[in-house]
mmCIF file of C-alpha atoms and ligand atoms in Angstrom:
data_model
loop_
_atom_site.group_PDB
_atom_site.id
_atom_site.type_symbol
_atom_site.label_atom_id
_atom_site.label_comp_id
_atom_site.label_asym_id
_atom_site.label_seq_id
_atom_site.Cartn_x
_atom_site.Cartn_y
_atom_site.Cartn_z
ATOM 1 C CA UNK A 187 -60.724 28.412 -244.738
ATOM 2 C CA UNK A 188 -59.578 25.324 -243.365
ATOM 3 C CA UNK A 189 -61.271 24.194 -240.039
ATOM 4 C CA UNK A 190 -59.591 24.139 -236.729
ATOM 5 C CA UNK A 191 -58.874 21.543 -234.640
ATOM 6 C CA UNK A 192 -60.422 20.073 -231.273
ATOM 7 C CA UNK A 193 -58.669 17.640 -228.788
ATOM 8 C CA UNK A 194 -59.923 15.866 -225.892
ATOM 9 C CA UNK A 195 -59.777 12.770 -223.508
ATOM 10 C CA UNK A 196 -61.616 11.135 -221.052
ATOM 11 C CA UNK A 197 -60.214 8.126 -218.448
ATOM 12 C CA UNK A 198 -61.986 4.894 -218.484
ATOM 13 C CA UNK A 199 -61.498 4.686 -214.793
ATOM 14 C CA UNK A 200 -64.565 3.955 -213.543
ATOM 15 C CA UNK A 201 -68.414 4.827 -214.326
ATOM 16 C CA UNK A 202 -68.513 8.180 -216.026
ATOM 17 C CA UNK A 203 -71.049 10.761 -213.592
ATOM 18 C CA UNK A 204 -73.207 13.699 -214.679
ATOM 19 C CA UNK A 205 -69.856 16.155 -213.912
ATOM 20 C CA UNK A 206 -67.729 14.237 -216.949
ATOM 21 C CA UNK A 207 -70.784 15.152 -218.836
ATOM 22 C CA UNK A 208 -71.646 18.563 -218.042
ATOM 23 C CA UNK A 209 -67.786 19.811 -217.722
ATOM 24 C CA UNK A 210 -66.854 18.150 -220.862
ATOM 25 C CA UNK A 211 -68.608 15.469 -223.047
ATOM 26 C CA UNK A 212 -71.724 16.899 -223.849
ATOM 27 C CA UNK A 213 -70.160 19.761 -225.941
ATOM 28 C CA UNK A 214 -67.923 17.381 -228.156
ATOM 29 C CA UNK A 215 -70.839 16.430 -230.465
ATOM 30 C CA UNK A 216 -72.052 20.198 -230.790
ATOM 31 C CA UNK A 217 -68.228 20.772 -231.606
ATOM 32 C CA UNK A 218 -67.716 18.315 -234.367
ATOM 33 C CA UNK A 219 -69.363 19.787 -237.024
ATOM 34 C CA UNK A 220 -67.555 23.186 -236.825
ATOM 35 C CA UNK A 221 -64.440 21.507 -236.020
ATOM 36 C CA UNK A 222 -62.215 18.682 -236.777
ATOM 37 C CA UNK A 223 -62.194 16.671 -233.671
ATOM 38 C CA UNK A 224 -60.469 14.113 -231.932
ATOM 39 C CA UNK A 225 -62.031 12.193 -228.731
ATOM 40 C CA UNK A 226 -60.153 9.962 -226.982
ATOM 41 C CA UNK A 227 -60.399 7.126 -224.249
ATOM 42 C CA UNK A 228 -57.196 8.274 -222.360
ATOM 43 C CA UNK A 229 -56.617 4.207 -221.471
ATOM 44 C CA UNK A 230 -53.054 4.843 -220.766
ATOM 45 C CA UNK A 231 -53.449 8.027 -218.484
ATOM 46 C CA UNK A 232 -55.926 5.326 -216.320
ATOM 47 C CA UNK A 233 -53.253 2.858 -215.374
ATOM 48 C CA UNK A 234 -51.623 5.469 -213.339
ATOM 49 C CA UNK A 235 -54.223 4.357 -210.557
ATOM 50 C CA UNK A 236 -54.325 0.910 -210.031
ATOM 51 C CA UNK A 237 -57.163 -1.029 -212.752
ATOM 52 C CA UNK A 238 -58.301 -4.750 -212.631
ATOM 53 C CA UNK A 239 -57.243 -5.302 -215.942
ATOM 54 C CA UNK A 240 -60.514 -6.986 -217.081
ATOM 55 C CA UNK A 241 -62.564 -4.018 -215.933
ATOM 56 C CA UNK A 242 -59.892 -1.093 -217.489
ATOM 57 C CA UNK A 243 -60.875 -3.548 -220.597
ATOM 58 C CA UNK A 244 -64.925 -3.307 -220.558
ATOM 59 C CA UNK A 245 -64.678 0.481 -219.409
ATOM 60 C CA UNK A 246 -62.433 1.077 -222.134
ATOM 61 C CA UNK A 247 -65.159 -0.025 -224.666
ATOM 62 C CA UNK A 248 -68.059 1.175 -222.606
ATOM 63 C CA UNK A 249 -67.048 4.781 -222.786
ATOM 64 C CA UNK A 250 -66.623 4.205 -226.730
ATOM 65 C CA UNK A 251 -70.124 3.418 -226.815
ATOM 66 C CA UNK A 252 -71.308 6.433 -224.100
ATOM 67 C CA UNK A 253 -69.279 8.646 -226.935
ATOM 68 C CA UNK A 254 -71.751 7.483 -229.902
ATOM 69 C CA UNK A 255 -74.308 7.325 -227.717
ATOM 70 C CA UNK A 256 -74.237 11.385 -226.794
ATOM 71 C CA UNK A 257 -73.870 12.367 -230.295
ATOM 72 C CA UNK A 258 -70.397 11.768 -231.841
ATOM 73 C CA UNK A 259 -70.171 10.730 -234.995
ATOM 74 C CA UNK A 260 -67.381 8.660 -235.699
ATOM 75 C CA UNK A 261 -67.428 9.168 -239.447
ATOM 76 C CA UNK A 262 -67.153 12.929 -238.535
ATOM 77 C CA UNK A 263 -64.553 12.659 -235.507
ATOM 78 C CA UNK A 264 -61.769 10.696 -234.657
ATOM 79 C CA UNK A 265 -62.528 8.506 -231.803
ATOM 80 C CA UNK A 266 -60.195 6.330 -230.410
ATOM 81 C CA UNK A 267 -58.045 4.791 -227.817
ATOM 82 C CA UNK A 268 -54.989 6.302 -226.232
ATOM 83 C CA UNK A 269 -52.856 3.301 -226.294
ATOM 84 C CA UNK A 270 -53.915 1.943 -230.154
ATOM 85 C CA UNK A 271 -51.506 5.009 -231.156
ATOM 86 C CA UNK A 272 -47.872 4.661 -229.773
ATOM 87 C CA UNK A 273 -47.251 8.139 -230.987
ATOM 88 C CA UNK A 274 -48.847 9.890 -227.757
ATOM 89 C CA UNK A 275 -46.146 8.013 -225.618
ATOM 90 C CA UNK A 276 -43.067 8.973 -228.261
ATOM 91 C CA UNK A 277 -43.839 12.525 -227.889
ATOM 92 C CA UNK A 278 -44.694 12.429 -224.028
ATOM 93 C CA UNK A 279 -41.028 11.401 -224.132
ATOM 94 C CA UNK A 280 -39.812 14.138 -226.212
ATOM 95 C CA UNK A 281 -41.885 16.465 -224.019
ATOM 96 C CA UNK A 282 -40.241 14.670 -220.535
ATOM 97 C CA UNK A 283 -37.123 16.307 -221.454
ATOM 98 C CA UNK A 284 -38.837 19.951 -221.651
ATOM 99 C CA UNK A 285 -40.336 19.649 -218.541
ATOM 100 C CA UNK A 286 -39.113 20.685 -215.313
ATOM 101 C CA UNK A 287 -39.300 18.319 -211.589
ATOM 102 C CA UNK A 288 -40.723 21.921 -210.194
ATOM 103 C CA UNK A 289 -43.491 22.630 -211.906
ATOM 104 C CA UNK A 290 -44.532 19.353 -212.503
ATOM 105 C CA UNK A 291 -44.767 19.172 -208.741
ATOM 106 C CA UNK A 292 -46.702 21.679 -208.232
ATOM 107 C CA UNK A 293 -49.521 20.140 -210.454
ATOM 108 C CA UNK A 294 -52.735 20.247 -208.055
ATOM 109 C CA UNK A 295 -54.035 17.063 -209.150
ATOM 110 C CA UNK A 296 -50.673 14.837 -209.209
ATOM 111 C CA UNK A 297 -50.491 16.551 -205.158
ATOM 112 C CA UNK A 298 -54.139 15.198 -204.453
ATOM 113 C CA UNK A 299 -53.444 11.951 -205.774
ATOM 114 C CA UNK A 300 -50.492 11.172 -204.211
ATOM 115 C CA UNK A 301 -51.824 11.637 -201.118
ATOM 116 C CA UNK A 302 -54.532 9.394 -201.841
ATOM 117 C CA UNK A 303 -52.696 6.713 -203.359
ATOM 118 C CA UNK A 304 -49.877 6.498 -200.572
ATOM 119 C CA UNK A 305 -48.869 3.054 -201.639
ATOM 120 C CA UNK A 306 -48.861 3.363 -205.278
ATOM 121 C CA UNK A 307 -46.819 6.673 -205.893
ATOM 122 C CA UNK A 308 -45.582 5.914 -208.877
ATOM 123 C CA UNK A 309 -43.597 8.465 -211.686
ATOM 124 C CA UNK A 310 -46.603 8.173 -214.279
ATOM 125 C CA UNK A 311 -48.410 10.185 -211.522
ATOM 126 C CA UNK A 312 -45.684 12.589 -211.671
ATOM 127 C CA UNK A 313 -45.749 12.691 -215.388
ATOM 128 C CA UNK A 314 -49.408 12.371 -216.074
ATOM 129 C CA UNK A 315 -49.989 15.855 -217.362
ATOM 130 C CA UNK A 316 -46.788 15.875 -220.200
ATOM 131 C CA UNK A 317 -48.887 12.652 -221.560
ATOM 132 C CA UNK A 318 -51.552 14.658 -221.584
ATOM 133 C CA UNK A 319 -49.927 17.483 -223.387
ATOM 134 C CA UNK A 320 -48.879 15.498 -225.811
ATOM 135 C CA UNK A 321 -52.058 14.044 -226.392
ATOM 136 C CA UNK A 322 -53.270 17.274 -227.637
ATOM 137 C CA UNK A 323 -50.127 18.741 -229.570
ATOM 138 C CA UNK A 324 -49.937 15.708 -231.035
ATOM 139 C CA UNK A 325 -53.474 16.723 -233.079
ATOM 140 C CA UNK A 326 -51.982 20.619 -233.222
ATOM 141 C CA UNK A 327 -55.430 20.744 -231.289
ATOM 142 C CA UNK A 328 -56.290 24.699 -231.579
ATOM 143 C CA UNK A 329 -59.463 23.845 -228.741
ATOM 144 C CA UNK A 330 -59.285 21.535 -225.838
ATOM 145 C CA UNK A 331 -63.207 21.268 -224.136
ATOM 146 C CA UNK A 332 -62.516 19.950 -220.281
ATOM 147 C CA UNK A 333 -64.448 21.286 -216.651
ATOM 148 C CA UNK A 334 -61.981 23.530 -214.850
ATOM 149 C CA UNK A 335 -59.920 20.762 -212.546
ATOM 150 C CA UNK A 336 -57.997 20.474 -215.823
ATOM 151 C CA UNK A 337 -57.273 24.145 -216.206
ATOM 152 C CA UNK A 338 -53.744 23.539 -214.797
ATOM 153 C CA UNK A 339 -52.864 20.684 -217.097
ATOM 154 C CA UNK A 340 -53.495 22.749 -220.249
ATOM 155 C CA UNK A 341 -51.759 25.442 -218.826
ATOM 156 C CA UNK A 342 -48.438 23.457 -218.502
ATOM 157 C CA UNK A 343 -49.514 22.272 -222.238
ATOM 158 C CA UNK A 344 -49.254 25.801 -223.235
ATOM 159 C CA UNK A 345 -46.064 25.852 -221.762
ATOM 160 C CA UNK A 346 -44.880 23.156 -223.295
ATOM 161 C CA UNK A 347 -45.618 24.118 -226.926
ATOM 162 C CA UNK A 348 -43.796 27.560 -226.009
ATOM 163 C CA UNK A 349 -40.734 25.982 -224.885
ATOM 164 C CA UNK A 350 -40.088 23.998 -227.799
ATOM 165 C CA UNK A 351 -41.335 26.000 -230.457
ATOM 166 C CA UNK A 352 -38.509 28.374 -228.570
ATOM 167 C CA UNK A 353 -36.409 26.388 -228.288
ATOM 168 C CA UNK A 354 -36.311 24.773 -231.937
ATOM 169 C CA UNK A 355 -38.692 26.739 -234.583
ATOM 170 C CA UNK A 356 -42.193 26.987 -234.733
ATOM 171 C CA UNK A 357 -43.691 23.345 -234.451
ATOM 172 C CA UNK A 358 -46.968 23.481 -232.542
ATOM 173 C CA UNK A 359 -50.413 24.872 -232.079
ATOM 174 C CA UNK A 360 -50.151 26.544 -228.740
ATOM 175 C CA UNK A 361 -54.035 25.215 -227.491
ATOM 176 C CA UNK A 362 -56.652 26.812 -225.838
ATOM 177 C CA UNK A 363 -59.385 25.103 -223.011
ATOM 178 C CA UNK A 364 -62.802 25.565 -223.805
ATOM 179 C CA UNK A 365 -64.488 25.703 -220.408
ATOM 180 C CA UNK A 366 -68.260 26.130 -219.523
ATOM 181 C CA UNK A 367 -69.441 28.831 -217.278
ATOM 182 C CA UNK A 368 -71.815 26.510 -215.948
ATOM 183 C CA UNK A 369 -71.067 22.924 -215.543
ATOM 184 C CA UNK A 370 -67.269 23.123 -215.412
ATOM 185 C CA UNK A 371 -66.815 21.987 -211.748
ATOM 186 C CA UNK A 372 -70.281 20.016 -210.402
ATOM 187 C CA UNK A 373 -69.478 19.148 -207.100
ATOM 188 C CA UNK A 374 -70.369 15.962 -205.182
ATOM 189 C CA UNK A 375 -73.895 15.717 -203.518
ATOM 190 C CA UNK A 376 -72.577 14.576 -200.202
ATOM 191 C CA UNK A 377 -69.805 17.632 -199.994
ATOM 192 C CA UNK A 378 -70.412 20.535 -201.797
ATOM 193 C CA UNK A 379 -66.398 21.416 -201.166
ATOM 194 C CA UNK A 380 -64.956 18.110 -202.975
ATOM 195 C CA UNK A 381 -65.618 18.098 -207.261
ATOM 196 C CA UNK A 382 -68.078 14.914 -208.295
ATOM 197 C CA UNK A 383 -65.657 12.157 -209.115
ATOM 198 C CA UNK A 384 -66.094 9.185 -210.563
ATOM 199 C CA UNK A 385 -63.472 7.757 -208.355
ATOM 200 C CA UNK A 386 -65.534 8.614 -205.267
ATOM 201 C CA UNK A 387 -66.333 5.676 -202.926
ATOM 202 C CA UNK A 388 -69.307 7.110 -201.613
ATOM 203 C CA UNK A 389 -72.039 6.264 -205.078
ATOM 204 C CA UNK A 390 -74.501 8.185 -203.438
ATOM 205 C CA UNK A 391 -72.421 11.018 -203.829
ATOM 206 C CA UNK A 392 -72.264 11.176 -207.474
ATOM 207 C CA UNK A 393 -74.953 10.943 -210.006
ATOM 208 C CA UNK A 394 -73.721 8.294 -212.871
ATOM 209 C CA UNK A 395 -74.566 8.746 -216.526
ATOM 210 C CA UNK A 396 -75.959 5.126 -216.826
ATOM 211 C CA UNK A 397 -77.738 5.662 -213.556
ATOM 212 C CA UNK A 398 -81.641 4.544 -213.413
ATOM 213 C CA UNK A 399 -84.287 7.026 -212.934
ATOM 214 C CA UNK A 400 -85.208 5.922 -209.377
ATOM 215 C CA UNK A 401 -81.414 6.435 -208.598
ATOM 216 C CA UNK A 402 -80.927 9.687 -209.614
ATOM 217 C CA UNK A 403 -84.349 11.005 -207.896
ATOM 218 C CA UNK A 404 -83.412 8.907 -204.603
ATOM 219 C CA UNK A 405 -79.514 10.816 -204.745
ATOM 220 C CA UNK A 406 -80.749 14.227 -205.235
ATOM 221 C CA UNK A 407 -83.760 13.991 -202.971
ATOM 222 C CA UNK A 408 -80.851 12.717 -200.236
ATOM 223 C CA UNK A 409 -78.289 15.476 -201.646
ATOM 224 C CA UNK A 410 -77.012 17.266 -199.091
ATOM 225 C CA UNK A 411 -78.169 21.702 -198.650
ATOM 226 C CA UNK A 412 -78.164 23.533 -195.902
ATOM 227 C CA UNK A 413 -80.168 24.654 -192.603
ATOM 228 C CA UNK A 414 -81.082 27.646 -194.290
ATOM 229 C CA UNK A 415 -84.079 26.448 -195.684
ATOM 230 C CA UNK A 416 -84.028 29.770 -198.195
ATOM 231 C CA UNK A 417 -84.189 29.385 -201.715
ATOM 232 C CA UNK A 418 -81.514 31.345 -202.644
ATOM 233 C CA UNK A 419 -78.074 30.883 -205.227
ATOM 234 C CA UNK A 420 -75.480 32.029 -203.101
ATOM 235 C CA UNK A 421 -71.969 30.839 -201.892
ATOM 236 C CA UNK A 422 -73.262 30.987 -198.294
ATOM 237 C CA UNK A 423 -75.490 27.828 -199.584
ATOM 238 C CA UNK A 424 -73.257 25.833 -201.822
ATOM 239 C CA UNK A 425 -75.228 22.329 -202.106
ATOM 240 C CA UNK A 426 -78.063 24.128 -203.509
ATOM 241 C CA UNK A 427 -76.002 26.169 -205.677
ATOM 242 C CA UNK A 428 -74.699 22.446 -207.173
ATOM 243 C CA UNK A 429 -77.960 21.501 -207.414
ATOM 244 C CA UNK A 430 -78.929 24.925 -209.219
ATOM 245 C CA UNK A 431 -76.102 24.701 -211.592
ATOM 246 C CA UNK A 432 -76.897 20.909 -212.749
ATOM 247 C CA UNK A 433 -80.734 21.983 -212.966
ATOM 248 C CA UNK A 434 -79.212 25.215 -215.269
ATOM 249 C CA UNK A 435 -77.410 22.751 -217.627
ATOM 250 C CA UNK A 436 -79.655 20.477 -217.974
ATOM 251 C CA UNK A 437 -82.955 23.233 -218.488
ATOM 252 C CA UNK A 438 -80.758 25.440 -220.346
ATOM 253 C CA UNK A 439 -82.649 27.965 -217.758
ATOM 254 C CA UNK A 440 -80.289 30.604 -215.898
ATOM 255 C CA UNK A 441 -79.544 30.288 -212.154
ATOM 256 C CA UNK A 442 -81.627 33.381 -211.544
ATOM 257 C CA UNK A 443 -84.598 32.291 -213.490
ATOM 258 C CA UNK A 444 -84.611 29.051 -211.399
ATOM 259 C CA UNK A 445 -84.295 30.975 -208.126
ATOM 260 C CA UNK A 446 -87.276 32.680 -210.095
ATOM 261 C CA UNK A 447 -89.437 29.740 -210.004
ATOM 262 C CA UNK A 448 -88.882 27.990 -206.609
ATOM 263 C CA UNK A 449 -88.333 31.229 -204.214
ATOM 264 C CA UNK A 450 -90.302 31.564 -201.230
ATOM 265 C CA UNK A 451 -90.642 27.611 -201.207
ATOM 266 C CA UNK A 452 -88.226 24.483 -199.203
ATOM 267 C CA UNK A 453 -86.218 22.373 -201.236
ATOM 268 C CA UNK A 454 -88.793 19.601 -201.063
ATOM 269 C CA UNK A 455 -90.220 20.810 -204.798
ATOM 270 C CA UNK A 456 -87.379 21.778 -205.924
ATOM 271 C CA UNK A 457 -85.229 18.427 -205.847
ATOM 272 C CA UNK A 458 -88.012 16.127 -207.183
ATOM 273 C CA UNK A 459 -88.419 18.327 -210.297
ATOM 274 C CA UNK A 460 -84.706 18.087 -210.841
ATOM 275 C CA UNK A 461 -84.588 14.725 -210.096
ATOM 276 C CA UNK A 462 -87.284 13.839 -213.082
ATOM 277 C CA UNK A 463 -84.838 16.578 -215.548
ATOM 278 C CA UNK A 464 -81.644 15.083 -214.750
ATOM 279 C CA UNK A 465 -83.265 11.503 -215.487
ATOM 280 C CA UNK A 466 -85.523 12.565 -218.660
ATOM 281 C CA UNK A 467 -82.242 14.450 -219.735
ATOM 282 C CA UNK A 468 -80.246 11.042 -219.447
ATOM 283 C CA UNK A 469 -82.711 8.227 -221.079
ATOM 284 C CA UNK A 470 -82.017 8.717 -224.568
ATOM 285 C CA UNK A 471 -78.418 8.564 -223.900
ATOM 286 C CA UNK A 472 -78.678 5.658 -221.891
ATOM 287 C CA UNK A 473 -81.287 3.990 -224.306
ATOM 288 C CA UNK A 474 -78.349 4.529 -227.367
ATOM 289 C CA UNK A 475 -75.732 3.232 -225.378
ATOM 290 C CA UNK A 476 -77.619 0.472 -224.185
ATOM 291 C CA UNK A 477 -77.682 -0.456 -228.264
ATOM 292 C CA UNK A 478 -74.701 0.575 -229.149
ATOM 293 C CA UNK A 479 -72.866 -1.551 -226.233
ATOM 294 C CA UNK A 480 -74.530 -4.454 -227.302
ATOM 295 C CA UNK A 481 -72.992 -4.573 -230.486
ATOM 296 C CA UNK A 482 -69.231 -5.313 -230.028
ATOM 297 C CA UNK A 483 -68.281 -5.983 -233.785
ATOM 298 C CA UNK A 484 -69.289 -2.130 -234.963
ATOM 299 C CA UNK A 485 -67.461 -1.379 -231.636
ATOM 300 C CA UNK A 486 -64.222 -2.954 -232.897
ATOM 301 C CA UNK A 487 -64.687 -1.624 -236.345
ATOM 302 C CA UNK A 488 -64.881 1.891 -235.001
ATOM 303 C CA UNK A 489 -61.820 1.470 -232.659
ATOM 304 C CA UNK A 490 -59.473 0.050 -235.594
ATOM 305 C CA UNK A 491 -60.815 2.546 -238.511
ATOM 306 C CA UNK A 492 -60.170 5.632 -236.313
ATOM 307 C CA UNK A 493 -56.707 4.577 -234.648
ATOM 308 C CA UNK A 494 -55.561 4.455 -238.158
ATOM 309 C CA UNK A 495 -56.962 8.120 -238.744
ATOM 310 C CA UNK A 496 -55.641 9.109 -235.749
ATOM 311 C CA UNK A 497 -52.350 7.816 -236.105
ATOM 312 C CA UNK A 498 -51.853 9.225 -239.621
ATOM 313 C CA UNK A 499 -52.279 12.815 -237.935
ATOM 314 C CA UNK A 500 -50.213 11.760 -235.455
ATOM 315 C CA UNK A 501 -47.447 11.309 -237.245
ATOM 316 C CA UNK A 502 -46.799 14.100 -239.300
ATOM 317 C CA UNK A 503 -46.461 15.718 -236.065
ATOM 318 C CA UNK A 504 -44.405 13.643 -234.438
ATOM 319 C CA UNK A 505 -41.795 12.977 -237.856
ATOM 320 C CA UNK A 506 -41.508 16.912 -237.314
ATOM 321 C CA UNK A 507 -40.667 16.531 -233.675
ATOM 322 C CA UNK A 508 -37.944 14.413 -234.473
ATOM 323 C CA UNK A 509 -36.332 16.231 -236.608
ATOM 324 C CA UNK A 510 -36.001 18.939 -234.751
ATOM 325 C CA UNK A 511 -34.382 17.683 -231.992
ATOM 326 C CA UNK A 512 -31.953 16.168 -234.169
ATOM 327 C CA UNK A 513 -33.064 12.297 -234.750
ATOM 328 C CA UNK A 514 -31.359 10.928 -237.694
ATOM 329 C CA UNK A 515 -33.859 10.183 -239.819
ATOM 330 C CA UNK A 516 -32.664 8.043 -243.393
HETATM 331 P P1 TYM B 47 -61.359 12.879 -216.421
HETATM 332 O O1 TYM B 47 -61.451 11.532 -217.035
HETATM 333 O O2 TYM B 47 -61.128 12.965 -214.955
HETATM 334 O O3 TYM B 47 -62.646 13.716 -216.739
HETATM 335 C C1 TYM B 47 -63.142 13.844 -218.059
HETATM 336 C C2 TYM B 47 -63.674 15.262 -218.276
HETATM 337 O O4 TYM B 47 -64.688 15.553 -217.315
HETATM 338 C C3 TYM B 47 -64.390 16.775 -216.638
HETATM 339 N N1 TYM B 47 -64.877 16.661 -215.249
HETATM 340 C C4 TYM B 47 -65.738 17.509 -214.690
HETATM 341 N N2 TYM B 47 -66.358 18.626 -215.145
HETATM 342 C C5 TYM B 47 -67.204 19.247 -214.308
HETATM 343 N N3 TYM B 47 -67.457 18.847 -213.026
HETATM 344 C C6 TYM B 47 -66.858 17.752 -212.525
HETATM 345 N N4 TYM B 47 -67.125 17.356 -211.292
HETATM 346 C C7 TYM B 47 -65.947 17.030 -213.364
HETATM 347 N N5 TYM B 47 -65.205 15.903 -213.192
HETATM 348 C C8 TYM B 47 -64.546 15.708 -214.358
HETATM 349 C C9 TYM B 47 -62.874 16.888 -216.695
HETATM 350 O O5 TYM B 47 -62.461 18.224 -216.542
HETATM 351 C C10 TYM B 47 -62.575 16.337 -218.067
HETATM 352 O O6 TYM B 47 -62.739 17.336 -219.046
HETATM 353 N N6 TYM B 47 -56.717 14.388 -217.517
HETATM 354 C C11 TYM B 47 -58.056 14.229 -218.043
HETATM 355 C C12 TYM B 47 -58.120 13.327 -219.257
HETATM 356 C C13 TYM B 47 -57.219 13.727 -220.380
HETATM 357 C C14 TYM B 47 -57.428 14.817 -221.263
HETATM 358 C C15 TYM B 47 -56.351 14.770 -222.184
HETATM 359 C C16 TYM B 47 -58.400 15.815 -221.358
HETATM 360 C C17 TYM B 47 -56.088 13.085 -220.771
HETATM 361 N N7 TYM B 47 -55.564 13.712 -221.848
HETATM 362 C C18 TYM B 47 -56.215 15.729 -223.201
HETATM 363 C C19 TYM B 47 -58.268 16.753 -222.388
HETATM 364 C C20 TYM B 47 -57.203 16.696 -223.269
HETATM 365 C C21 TYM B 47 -58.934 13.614 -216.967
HETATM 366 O O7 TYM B 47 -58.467 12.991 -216.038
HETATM 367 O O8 TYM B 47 -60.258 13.743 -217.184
#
């Protein structure tokens, strides 16, 4: 039986945090030996915010390196960057013609960034998420692993593949997310309302992947609970029920079995153990990426051999596309 196919992206848009991880990256290793699987650095998706161009560079290649360094094989996957195959924007274009102004602007995201970017609302915002279907159809992806703000996005991509394998003939792999019960939506330490985002401004908010040990145990001692002082896992307390859920993915231990162990005590116990497991959990991904960083030339290697892997999957798809919508084609 031939094996199915797995799709996902990640921005290079600033230091990755422990929600990127839990929501998303840590299952594309466990996926790639089951699956065929393509991981990208979604560099083109990033310029839709504003990037210092030097830094979009470096983060580019640093999140390369975070990839190998949690487990992904690049002999076994396909990882590579967005804009080393120029097929993802010829089929975003094909797909900009399937997609309508109103649902497009109803997209939650493209809403909450416009408002925060007042002076830069520019169309790519608008048309972020067709890029982002394409991305995937592109790979006739049959899986796409992502934490739950992307739900929407992959909903449109369903959409998408419906309307133009209606509209023309069968052509793609209508996609399904792959999203975790727990660790889909870890929410920031200082507001247990907003998602952890690696575009916060506030660092003590967020809990970065490359953060040191004394870091992570100084943010989640500081994180913010409640006056409740109960150990409980309830919505009535949601900063300990973030804290819970990043203690359950990174113990593998169920919410109730932790509630098991610290009941009838404060939080004071409770946040320095979690402290010590989120930064015990990190080191050997920070000590491979420290290596793996270093060395620029395997870097390069790894980015040329795989866009041309990528781009021969890429396309086949997209030669179909184009004839179907009628491109002469000698
Ligand atoms: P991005 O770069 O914002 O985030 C990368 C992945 O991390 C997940 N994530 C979270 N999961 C749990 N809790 C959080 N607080 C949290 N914050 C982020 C995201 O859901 C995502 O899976 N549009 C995408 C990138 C993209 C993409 C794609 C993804 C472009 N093309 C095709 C999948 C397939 C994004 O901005 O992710």
């Amino acid at each position: 039986m031939e094996k199915k196919t797995v799709f996902s992206g990640v921005q290079p848009s600033g230091d990755l945090t422990i929600g990127n991880y839990l929501g998303a990256i840590q299952y594309f290793s466990r996926l790639q030996e089951e699956y065929n699987c393509y991981y990208c650095v979604v560099d083109m998706h990033s310029i839709t915010i504003n990037q210092v161009p030097a830094e979009l560079r470096k983060n580019s290649l640093s999140l390369m390196a975070l990839y190998i360094a949690t487990g992904i094989d690049p002999d076994k996957s396909v990882l590579y960057m967005q804009s080393h195959v120029p097929e993802h924007a010829q089929l975003a274009w094909v797909l900009n013609t399937i997609s309508y102004m109103g649902q497009l602007s109803r997209m939650t995201q493209y809403k909450e960034k416009i408002s925060k970017n007042p002076d830069n609302q520019n169309v790519g915002l608008f048309t972020y998420p067709v890029l982002m279907a394409a991305d995937i159809l592109l790979y006739q992806a049959d899986f796409v692993p992502v934490g739950s703000d992307q739900k929407q996005h992959l909903e449109l991509t369903r959409d998408l593949a419906e309307r133009f394998n209606n509209k023309y003939s069968p052509t793609f792999v209508v996609p399904e997310p792959l999203i975790p019960d727990s660790g889909g939506r870890i929410m920031s330490l200082k507001d247990p309302s907003a998602k952890m985002s690696k575009s916060d401004e506030d660092e003590s908010a967020s809990i970065y992947i490359l953060d040191n040990t004394d870091a992570i145990i100084r943010k989640i001692k500081r994180a913010v609970t409640d006056s409740i002082g109960e150990f409980n896992y309830r919505d009535e307390q949601p900063g300990l029920m973030n804290l819970i859920n990043i203690y359950s993915s990174f113990s593998g231990l169920k919410p109730d079995e932790i509630v098991g162990r610290y009941e009838g005590e404060n939080y004071g116990r409770f946040k320095e153990e979690l402290g010590i497991l989120v930064a015990e959990g990190l080191k050997p991904i920070q000590e491979r990426y420290n290596e793996i960083f270093a060395d620029k030339e395997y870097l390069q290697k790894i980015c040329k051999q795989n866009a041309e892997r990528a781009s021969y999957a890429a396309q086949k798809t997209l030669r179909k596309v184009y004839k179907k919508v009628g491109f002469y084609q000698p």
